[in-house]
Amino acid sequence: MCSVINRVRAVQRALALTPRLRMNTEASSYSASQNRRACPGLSAGEDPLRAFSRSYCSRMALTKGLLFRQLFELESSTYTYLLADTETKEAIIIDPVLETIDRDLKLIHELGLNLKVAVNTHCHADHITSTGLMKKRLVGLKSAISKFSGASADIYLLDGDKITFGKHFLTARETPGHTDGCMTLVSGDQSMAFTGDALLIRGCGRTDFQQGCPKKLYHSVHQKIFTLPDQCLVYPAHDYLGQTVSTVGEERQFNRRLTKSLEEFVDIMNNLNLKKPAKIDIAVPANLVCGIHEV
């Protein structure tokens, strides 16, 4: 009788464990799913902690010897990017904003960097660049912008030109459409692309002023950005929803505008009916002269 009772109890314990095991399995599957969602490129069953040691999703930049900072200006929702060689301390800054020049220079000083180039992805209409004023405060700093921007600068960029800092470099890719002078800057290993206003996270820059052309923009993104590796990180000049980074693969699949046909895209862009940027009348003239305009 005792042996029968013991066998019954053993079966009861096994049955009691079954829901718990199922819950753990489901939780693990959900966790793995969430990890893959948070870290594109993570394979099923792969330990996310182990993957963090090599995957691009473990931090915002994984290139060896590269210092990277993404900075934000609240009023215009503009991202400024600081990149530096950790050995030589040579650095570049992308799309700096006048209102945050003190913050940016303080960080550069704290990190002991030698800022070589301040580059703008295009002639902005929603904020004034700090490039001109920054040049006055940092000896030897040079400004850079597309040759087709119409703006003044020390370095005029063309498609394929490289901006070097230490052993690292960014390659300029002409991506007109938002403006004639839009540039996307791609890291040497193609792990990062700074897309300006050409490609935003799940969107793109408007095309209704400053030589904007939806057909040009569509072809620019599809030919110059969507041809980069899927895992290439996309860092835009702006975001208005708190998003900080995407990937080329994500945008090729989920971008609400640029996944459409050319005809559909042109129709969307021609019917946005947006208000003009609040600062356009002062920002554009200022940015055409490197940001030094009644400053």
Short mmCIF file of C-alpha atoms in Angstrom, two decimals, residues 15-126:
data_model
loop_
_atom_site.label_atom_id
_atom_site.label_comp_id
_atom_site.label_asym_id
_atom_site.label_seq_id
_atom_site.Cartn_x
_atom_site.Cartn_y
_atom_site.Cartn_z
CA LEU A 15 2.29 16.75 -12.92
CA ALA A 16 2.79 19.76 -10.66
CA LEU A 17 6.14 20.50 -12.31
CA THR A 18 4.77 20.33 -15.86
CA PRO A 19 3.02 23.77 -15.88
CA ARG A 20 6.08 25.34 -14.31
CA LEU A 21 8.36 23.85 -16.95
CA ARG A 22 5.96 25.00 -19.68
CA MET A 23 5.93 28.51 -18.21
CA ASN A 24 9.71 28.59 -18.08
CA THR A 25 9.96 27.37 -21.67
CA GLU A 26 7.43 29.96 -22.85
CA ALA A 27 9.20 32.68 -20.87
CA SER A 28 12.53 31.69 -22.42
CA SER A 29 11.01 31.73 -25.89
CA TYR A 30 9.45 35.15 -25.25
CA SER A 31 12.72 36.45 -23.81
CA ALA A 32 14.65 35.19 -26.83
CA SER A 33 12.09 36.80 -29.11
CA GLN A 34 12.44 40.11 -27.29
CA ASN A 35 16.23 39.88 -27.42
CA ARG A 36 16.13 39.30 -31.17
CA ARG A 37 13.78 42.26 -31.49
CA ALA A 38 16.04 44.50 -29.43
CA CYS A 39 19.18 43.19 -31.10
CA PRO A 40 18.60 42.58 -34.82
CA GLY A 41 20.85 39.82 -36.09
CA LEU A 42 20.65 37.69 -32.93
CA SER A 43 20.02 34.08 -33.92
CA ALA A 44 17.36 31.92 -32.32
CA GLY A 45 18.71 30.11 -29.28
CA GLU A 46 21.77 32.33 -29.11
CA ASP A 47 22.74 33.67 -25.69
CA PRO A 48 22.20 37.46 -25.89
CA LEU A 49 24.85 38.11 -23.25
CA ARG A 50 27.40 36.22 -25.30
CA ALA A 51 26.23 37.95 -28.48
CA PHE A 52 26.72 41.34 -26.78
CA SER A 53 30.47 40.74 -26.85
CA ARG A 54 30.49 41.02 -30.64
CA SER A 55 27.11 42.22 -31.93
CA TYR A 56 26.46 45.79 -33.03
CA CYS A 57 23.46 45.95 -30.71
CA SER A 58 25.68 45.71 -27.63
CA ARG A 59 26.45 49.40 -27.89
CA MET A 60 26.07 52.24 -30.35
CA ALA A 61 29.43 51.75 -32.04
CA LEU A 62 31.60 48.65 -32.00
CA THR A 63 34.44 49.62 -34.33
CA LYS A 64 37.71 48.98 -32.53
CA GLY A 65 39.48 52.12 -31.41
CA LEU A 66 36.51 54.38 -32.15
CA LEU A 67 35.01 56.74 -29.60
CA PHE A 68 31.41 57.63 -30.43
CA ARG A 69 28.90 59.98 -28.83
CA GLN A 70 25.36 60.78 -29.94
CA LEU A 71 24.19 64.16 -28.63
CA PHE A 72 20.76 65.80 -28.81
CA GLU A 73 19.49 69.36 -29.20
CA LEU A 74 15.96 69.64 -27.86
CA GLU A 75 14.44 72.61 -29.71
CA SER A 76 15.04 71.31 -33.25
CA SER A 77 15.32 67.62 -32.25
CA THR A 78 18.73 67.52 -33.92
CA TYR A 79 21.34 64.83 -33.34
CA THR A 80 25.00 65.84 -33.24
CA TYR A 81 27.61 63.10 -33.55
CA LEU A 82 31.14 63.11 -32.16
CA LEU A 83 33.61 60.50 -33.40
CA ALA A 84 37.25 60.14 -32.43
CA ASP A 85 40.25 57.85 -32.72
CA THR A 86 40.93 56.63 -29.18
CA GLU A 87 44.69 56.49 -29.79
CA THR A 88 45.47 59.70 -31.68
CA LYS A 89 42.52 61.64 -30.16
CA GLU A 90 41.76 63.15 -33.58
CA ALA A 91 38.03 63.79 -33.86
CA ILE A 92 35.25 65.00 -36.12
CA ILE A 93 31.82 66.35 -35.30
CA ILE A 94 28.69 66.01 -37.46
CA ASP A 95 25.83 68.55 -37.53
CA PRO A 96 26.73 70.67 -34.47
CA VAL A 97 24.04 73.14 -33.31
CA LEU A 98 24.63 76.73 -32.20
CA GLU A 99 22.59 76.42 -28.99
CA THR A 100 24.69 73.49 -27.74
CA ILE A 101 28.17 74.72 -28.67
CA ASP A 102 29.25 75.10 -25.03
CA ARG A 103 28.12 71.57 -24.19
CA ASP A 104 29.93 70.14 -27.20
CA LEU A 105 33.18 72.03 -26.60
CA LYS A 106 33.12 71.04 -22.93
CA LEU A 107 32.82 67.37 -23.86
CA ILE A 108 35.61 67.66 -26.44
CA HIS A 109 37.84 69.27 -23.80
CA GLU A 110 36.96 66.69 -21.13
CA LEU A 111 37.80 63.83 -23.47
CA GLY A 112 41.07 65.47 -24.52
CA LEU A 113 40.16 65.41 -28.21
CA ASN A 114 41.69 67.31 -31.10
CA LEU A 115 38.74 68.29 -33.27
CA LYS A 116 39.86 68.33 -36.91
CA VAL A 117 36.67 68.72 -38.95
CA ALA A 118 33.11 69.93 -38.33
CA VAL A 119 30.91 68.60 -41.12
CA ASN A 120 27.29 69.34 -41.94
CA THR A 121 25.25 66.73 -43.77
CA HIS A 122 23.44 69.57 -45.61
CA CYS A 123 22.44 73.21 -45.27
CA HIS A 124 19.91 72.99 -42.45
CA ALA A 125 16.66 74.95 -42.36
CA ASP A 126 15.54 74.32 -38.78
#
